[in-house]
Short mmCIF file of C-alpha atoms and ligand atoms in Angstrom, two decimals:
data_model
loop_
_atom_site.label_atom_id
_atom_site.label_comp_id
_atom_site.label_asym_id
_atom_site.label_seq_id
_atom_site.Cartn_x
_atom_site.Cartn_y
_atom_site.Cartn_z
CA UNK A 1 57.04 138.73 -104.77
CA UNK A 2 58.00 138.14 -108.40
CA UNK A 3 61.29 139.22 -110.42
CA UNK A 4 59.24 139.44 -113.39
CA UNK A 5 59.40 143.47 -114.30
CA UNK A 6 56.55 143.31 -116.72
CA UNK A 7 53.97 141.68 -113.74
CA UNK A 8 55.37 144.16 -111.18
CA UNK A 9 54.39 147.02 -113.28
CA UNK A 10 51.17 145.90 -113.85
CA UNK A 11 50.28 146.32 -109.79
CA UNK A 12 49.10 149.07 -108.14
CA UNK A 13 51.53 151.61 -106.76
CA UNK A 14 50.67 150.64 -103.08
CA UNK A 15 51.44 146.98 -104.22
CA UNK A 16 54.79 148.00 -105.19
CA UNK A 17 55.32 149.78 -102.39
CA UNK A 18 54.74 146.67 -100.07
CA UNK A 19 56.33 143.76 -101.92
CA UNK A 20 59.41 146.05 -103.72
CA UNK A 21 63.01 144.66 -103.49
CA UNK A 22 62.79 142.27 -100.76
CA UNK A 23 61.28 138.10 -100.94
CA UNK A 24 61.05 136.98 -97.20
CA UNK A 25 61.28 133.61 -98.62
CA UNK A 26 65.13 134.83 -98.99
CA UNK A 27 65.87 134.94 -95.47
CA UNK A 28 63.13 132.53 -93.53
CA UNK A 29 60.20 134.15 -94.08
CA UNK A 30 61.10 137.15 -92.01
CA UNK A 31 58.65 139.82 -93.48
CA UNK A 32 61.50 142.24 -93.24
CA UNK A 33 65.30 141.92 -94.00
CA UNK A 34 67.91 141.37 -91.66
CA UNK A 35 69.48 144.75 -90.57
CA UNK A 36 73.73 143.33 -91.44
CA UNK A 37 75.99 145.71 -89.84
CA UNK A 38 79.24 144.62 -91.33
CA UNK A 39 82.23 145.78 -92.45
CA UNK A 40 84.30 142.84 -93.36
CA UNK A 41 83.22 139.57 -95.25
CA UNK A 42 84.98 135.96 -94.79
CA UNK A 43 85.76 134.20 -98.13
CA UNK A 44 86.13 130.78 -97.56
CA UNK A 45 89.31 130.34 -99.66
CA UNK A 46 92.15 132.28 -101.20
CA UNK A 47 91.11 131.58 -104.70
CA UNK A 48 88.11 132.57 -103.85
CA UNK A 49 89.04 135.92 -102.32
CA UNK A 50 91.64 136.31 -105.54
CA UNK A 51 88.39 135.96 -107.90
CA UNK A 52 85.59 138.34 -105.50
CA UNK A 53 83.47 135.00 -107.05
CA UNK A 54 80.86 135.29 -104.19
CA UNK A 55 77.83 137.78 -103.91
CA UNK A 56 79.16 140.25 -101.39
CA UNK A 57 83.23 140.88 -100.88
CA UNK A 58 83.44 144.55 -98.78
CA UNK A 59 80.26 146.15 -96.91
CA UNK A 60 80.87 149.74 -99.10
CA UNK A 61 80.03 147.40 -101.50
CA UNK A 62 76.41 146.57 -100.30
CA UNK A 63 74.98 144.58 -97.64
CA UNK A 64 71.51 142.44 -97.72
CA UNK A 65 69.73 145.35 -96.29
CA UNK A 66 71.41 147.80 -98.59
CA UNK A 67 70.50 145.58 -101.54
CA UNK A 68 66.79 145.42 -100.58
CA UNK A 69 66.53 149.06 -100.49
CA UNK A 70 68.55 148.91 -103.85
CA UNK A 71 66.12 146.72 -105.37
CA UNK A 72 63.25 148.15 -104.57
CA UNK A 73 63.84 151.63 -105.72
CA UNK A 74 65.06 149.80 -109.13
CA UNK A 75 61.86 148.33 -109.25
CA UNK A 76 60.21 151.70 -108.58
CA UNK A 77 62.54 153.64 -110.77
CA UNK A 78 62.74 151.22 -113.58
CA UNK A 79 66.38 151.56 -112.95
CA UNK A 80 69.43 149.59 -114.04
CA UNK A 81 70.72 149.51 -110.88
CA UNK A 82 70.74 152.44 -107.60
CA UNK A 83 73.36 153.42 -105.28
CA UNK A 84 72.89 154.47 -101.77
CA UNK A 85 74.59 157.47 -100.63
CA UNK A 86 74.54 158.90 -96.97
CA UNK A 87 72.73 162.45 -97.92
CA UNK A 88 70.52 163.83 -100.90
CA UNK A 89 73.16 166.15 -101.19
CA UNK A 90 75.80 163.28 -101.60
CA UNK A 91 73.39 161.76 -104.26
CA UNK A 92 73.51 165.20 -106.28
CA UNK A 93 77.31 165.71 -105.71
CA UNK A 94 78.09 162.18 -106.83
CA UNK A 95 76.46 161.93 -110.04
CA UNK A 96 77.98 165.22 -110.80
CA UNK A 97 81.23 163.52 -109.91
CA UNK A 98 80.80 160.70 -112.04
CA UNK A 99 79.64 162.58 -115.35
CA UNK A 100 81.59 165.48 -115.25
CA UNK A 101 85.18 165.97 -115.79
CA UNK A 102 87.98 169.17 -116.42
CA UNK A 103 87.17 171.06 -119.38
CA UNK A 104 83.23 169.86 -119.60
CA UNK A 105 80.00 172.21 -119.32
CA UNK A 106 76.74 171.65 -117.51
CA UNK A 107 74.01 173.23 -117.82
CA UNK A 108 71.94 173.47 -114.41
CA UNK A 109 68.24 174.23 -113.74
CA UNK A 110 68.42 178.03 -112.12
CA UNK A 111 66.16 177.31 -109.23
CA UNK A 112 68.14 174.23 -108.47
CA UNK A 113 68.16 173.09 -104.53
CA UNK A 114 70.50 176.15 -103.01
CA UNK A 115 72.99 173.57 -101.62
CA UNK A 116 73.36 172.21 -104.96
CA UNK A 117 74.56 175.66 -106.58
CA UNK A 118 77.29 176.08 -103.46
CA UNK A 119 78.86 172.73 -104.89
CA UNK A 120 78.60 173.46 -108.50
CA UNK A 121 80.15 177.28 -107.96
CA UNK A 122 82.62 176.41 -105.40
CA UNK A 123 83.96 172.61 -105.94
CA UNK A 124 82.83 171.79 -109.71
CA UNK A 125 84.41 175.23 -110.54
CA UNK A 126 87.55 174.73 -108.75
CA UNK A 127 88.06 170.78 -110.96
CA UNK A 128 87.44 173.17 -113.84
CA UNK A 129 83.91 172.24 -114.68
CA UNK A 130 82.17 175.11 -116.48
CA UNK A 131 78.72 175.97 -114.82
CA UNK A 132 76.17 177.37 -116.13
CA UNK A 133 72.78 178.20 -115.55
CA UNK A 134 69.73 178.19 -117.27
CA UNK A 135 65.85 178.86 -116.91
CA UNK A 136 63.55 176.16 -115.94
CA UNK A 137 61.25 177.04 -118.71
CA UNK A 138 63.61 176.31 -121.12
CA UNK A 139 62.19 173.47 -122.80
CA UNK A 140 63.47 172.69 -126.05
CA UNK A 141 65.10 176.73 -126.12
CA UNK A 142 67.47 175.00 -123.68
CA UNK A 143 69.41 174.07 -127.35
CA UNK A 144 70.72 178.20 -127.25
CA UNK A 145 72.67 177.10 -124.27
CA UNK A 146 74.51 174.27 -125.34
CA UNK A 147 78.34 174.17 -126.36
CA UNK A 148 80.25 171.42 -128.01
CA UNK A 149 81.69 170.47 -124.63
CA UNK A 150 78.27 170.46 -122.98
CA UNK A 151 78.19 166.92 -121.48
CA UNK A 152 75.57 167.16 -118.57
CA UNK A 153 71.31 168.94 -118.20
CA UNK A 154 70.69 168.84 -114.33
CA UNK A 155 67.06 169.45 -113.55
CA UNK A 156 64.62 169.53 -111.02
CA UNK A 157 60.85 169.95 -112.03
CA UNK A 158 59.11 171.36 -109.68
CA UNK A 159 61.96 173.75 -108.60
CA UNK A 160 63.50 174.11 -105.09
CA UNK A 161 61.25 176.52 -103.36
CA UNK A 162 59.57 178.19 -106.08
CA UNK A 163 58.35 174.99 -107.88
CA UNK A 164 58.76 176.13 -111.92
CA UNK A 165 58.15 173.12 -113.97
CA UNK A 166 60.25 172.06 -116.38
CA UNK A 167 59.89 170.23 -119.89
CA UNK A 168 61.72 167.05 -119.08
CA UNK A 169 60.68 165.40 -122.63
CA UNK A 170 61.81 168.13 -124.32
CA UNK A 171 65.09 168.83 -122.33
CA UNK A 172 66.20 165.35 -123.07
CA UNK A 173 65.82 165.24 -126.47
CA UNK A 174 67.48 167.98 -127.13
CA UNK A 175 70.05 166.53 -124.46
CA UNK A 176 70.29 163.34 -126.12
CA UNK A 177 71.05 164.76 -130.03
CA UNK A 178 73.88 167.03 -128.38
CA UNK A 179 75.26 163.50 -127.00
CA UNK A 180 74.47 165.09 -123.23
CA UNK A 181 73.22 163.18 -120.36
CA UNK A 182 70.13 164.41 -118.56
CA UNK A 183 70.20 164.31 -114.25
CA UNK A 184 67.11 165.11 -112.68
CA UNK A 185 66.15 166.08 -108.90
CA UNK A 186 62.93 164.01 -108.21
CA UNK A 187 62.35 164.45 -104.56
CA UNK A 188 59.56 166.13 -104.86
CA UNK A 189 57.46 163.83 -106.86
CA UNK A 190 59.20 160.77 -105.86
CA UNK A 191 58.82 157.88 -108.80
CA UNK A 192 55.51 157.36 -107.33
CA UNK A 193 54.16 160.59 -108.91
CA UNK A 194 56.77 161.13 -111.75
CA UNK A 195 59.09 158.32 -113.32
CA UNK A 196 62.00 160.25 -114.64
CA UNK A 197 63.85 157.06 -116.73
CA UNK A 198 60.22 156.62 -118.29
CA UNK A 199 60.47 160.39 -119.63
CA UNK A 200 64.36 159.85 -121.12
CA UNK A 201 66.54 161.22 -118.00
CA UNK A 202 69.06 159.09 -117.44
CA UNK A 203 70.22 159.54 -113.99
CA UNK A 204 67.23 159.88 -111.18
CA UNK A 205 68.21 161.35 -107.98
CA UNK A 206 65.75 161.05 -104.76
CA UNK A 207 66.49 162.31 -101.26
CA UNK A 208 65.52 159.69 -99.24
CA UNK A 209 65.39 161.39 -96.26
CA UNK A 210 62.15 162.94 -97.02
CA UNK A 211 59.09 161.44 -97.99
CA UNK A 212 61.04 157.89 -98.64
CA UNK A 213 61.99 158.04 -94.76
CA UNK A 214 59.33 159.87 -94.26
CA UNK A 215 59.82 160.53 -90.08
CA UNK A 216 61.94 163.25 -89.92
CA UNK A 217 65.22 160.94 -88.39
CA UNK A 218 66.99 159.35 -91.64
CA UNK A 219 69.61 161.15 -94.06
CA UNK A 220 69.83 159.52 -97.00
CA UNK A 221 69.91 159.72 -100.82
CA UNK A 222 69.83 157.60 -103.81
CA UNK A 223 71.11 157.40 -107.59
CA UNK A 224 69.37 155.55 -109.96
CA UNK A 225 70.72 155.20 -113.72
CA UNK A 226 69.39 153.68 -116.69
CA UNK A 227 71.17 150.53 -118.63
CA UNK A 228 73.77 153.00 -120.80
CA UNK A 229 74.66 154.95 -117.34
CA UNK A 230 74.78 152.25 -115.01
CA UNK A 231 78.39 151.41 -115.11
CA UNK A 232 80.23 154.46 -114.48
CA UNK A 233 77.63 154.86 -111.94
CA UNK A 234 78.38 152.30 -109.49
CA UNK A 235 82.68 152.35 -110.44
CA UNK A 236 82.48 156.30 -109.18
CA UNK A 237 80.38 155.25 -106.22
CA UNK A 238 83.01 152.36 -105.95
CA UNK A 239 85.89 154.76 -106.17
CA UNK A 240 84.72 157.14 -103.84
CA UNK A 241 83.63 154.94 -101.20
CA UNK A 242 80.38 156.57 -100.33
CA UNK A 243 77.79 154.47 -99.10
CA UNK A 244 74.56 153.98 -97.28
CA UNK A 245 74.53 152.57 -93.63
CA UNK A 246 72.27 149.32 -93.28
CA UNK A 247 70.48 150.48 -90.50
CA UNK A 248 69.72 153.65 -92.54
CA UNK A 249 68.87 151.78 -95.56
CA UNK A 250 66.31 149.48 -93.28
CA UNK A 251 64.40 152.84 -92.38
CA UNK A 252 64.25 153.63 -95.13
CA UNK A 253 62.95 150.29 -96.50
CA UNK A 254 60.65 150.62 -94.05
CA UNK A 255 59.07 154.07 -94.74
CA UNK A 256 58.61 152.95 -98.49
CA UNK A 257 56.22 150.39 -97.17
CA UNK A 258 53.48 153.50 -96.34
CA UNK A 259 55.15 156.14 -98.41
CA UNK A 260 51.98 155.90 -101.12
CA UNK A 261 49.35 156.31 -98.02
CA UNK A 262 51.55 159.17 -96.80
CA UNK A 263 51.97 160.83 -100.22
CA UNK A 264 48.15 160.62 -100.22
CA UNK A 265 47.32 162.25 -97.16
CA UNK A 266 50.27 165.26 -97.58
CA UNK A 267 48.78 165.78 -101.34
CA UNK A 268 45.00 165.90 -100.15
CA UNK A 269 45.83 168.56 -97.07
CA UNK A 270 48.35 170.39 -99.32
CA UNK A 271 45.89 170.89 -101.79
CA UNK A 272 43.20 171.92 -99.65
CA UNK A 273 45.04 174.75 -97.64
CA UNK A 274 46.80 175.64 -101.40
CA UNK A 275 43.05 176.42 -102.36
CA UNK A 276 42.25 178.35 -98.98
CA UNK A 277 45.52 180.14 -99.10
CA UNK A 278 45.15 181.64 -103.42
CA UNK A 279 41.86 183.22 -102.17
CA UNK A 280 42.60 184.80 -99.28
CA UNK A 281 43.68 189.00 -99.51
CA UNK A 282 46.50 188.91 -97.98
CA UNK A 283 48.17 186.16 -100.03
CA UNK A 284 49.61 187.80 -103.19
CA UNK A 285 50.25 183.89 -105.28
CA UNK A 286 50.57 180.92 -104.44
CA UNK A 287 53.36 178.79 -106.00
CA UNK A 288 51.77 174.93 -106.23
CA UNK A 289 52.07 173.01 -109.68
CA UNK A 290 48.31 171.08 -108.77
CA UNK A 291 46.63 174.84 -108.87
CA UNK A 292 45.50 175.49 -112.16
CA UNK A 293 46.49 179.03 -111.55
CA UNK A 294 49.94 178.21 -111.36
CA UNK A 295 52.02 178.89 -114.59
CA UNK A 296 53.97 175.01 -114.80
CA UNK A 297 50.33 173.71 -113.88
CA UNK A 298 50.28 172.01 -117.64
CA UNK A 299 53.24 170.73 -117.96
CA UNK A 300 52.09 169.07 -114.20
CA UNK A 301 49.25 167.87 -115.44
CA UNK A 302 51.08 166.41 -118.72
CA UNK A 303 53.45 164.39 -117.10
CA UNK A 304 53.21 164.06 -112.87
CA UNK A 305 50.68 161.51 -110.95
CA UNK A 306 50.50 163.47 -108.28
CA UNK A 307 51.72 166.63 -106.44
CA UNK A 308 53.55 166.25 -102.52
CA UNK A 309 53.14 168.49 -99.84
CA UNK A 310 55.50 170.84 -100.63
CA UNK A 311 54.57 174.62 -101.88
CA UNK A 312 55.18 178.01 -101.22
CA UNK A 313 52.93 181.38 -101.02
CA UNK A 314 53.88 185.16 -101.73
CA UNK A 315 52.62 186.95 -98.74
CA UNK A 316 50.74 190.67 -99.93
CA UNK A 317 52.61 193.23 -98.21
CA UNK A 318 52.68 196.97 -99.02
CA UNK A 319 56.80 197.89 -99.60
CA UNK A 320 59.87 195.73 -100.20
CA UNK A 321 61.01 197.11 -96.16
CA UNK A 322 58.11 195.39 -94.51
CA UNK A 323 59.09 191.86 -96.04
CA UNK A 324 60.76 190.65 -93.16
CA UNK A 325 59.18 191.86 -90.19
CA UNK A 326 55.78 190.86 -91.70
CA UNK A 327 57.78 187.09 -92.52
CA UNK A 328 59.19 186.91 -89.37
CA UNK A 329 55.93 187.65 -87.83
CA UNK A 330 53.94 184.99 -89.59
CA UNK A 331 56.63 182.38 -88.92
CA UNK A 332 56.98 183.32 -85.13
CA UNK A 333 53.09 183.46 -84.89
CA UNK A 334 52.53 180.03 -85.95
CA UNK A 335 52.58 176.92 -83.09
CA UNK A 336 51.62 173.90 -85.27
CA UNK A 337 54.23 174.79 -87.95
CA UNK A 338 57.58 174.15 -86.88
CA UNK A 339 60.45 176.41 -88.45
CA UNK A 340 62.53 173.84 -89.36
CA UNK A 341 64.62 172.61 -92.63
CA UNK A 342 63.52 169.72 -94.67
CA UNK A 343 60.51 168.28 -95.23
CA UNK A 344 58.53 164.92 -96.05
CA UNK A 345 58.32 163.76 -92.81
CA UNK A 346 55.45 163.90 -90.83
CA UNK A 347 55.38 167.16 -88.92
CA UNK A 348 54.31 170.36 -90.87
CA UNK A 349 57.32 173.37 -90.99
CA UNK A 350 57.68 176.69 -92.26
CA UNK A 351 60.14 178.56 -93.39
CA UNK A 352 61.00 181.98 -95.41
CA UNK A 353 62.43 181.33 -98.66
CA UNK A 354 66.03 182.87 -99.73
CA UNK A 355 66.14 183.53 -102.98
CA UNK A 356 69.26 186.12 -103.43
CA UNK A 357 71.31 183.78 -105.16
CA UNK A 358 69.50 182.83 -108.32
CA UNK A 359 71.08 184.09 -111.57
CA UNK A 360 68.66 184.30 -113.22
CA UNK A 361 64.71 183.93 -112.21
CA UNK A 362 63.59 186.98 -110.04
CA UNK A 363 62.11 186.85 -106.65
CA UNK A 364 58.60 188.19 -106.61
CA UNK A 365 57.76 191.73 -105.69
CA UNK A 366 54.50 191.49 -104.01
CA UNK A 367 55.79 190.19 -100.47
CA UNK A 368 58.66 187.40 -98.88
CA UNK A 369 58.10 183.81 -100.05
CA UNK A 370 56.96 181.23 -97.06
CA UNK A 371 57.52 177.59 -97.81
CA UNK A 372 55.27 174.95 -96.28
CA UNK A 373 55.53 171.47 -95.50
CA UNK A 374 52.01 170.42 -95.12
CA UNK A 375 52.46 167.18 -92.76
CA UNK A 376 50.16 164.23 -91.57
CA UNK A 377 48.44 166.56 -89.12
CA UNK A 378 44.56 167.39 -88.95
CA UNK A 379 44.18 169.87 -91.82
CA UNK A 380 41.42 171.88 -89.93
CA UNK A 381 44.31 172.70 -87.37
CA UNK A 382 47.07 173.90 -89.45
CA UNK A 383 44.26 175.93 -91.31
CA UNK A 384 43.91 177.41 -87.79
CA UNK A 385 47.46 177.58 -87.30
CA UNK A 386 47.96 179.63 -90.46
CA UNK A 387 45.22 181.83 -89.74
CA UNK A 388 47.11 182.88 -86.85
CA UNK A 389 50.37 183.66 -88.28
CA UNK A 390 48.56 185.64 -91.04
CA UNK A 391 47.22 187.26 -88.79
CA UNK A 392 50.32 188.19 -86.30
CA UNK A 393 51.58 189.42 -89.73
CA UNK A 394 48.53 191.30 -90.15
CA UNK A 395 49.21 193.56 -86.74
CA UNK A 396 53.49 193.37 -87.38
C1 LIG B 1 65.09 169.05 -103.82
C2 LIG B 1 66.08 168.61 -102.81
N1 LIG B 1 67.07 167.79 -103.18
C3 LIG B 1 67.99 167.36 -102.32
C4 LIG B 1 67.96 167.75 -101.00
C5 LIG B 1 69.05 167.28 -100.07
O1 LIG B 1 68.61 166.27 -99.23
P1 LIG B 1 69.39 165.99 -97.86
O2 LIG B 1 68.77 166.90 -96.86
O3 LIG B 1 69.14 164.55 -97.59
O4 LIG B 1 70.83 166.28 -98.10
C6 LIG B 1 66.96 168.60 -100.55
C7 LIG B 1 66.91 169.01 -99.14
O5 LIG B 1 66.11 169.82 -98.72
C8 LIG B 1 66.00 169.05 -101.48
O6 LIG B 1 65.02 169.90 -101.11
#
């Protein structure tokens, strides 16, 4: 394993993957870290203690294990430095924390993950942040929007549920000359298919508990920040005393290891069924940035590696009072599927989308929205499987 930033960019995204932010030559030869459960650590004297002059002091202040996750996702990131945090909600809720103060505006993506909005309209409004909303396909427009207190641009390209992409170049400059800092949501891609620092954002979020984890058993999320950000960073995440659990962070570690032959597989079979899916009659659209159809597909192209296994369809049904019976029915008639939140790990899940509280994009009119997580399964039987819910929906 090398240190040297230019070499490991040079290898291969699976490369990374295996050799990122831990040298086994650091503890023994052990190919992976030590899982340290700790709490408190000894100094050997009091002027040591007086000065924190040794590597690790308090265990909110990171462990081994913590650190090798940390590293690694630096390494993947190109960050400055990451912070674990017990949630991916935590990891959006933080950096909003540690940006934003009384008095300030931010302007946030409109189809921003739903959990995301609650905090913004119900905590960030009550510290007296002002909120407000914009549309993903802003692009450089999003300049209309700004006022002189506008201090953070949250985004998150593709979109939560209905996958709009967003102009992340062109956000952040326009960001950057207004003196705002630019957050980004990059589950879906993970920095293995997008690189958000590399584009100009300054903060990159990740919820590790999906395709990082990967197995459907690990909450977790992470912060990563560029040089200028760093700081405030990791004194908030200080302050606040949020942190990642080692044995978490060891999972987690772990499920990096195979994340790029995972993110294979869930981008081959998502593509496939996306294809079967757009040319089928009784699917109205299908919302996937790797279709050419799709409207963000250029922007995709432009700027992403890859897409995940993450999309949604519009399901063709005659009047706005048959959308959920005919959902329900295509969700109850499917076996493979399970109806289940998240996604990333390995299992494949459904769901039907809610989209009542967006301000300002539109839910479609041609039918309810079903998300899919298109999992590690064989994709001939979840083709099968989604044959038969279209079809329960069919007879509902
Ligand atoms: C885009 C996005 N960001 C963040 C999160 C939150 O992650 P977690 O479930 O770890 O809180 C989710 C969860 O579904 C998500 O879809």
């Amino acid at each position: 394993m090398t240190n040297n930033e230019d070499a490991f960019k040079k290898l291969g995204p699976n490369t990374q993957l295996v050799r990122a932010g831990y040298d086994p030559f650091d503890y023994h030869g052990f190919i992976n870290p030590p899982t340290v459960r700790a709490s408190t650590v000894l100094f050997e004297t009091a002027e040591t203690m007086e000065k924190h002059d040794q590597k690790y002091t308090y265990a909110t202040r990171g462990t081994p294990t913590t650190d090798a996750l940390c590293n690694a996702i630096n390494e993947l990131e190109g960050a400055a430095g990451t912070i674990l945090v017990p949630s991916g909600l935590a990891a959006v809720t933080l950096t909003f924390l540690a940006y934003l103060s009384r008095g300030d505006h931010a302007l946030i993506v409109d189809s921003v993950y739903g959990n995301v909005r609650h905090f913004c309209d119900t905590m960030l409004a009550r510290f007296g942040v002002d909120v407000e909303y914009y549309d993903p396909s802003a692009g450089a427009a999003i300049e209309a929007r700004f006022r002189p207190n506008t201090k953070l641009v949250h985004t998150e390209a593709p979109g939560s549920n209905t996958f709009e992409m967003q102009d992340i170049p062109a956000i952040v400059a326009v960001a950057h000359r207004r003196e705002a800092i630019v957050t980004m949501d990059n589950t879906w891609a993970t920095p293995l298919y997008f690189r958000p620092l590399d584009f100009g954002v300054d903060v990159s979020i990740q919820a590790s508990t999906k395709y990082p984890a990967g197995h459907s058993d690990i909450l977790m999320g992470t912060v990563s920040a560029n040089e200028k950000h760093w700081r405030r960073l990791k004194q908030v995440n200080g302050a606040l005393g949020i942190c990642g659990a080692p044995e978490d962070a060891y999972q987690v570690l772990r499920g990096l290891r195979t994340m790029g032959l995972r993110l294979d597989r869930h981008q081959a079979s998502a593509l496939e069924i996306a294809k079967w899916l757009e040319l089928r009659d009784d699917v109205a659209r299908v919302l996937y940035p790797a279709l050419p159809s799709f409207p963000g597909h250029d922007v995709w192209k432009r700027d992403f590696r890859g897409a995940s296994g993450v999309f949604s369809f519009v399901l063709k049904v005659a009047g706005k009072e048959d959308f959920k019976r005919k959902a329900h029915a295509f969700l109850d008639g499917l076996s493979l599927f399970g109806l289940g939140y998240s996604w990333g790990g390995f299992p494949s899940l459904a769901l039907e989308v809610d989209l009542n509280d967006r301000h300002i994009l539109s839910p479609p009119e041609e039918g309810p929205v079903l998300r899919l997580q298109v999992g590690l399964e064989d994709v001939a039987d979840l083709k099968a499987d989604l044959e038969r819910g279209l079809e329960a929906a069919r007879a509902a």
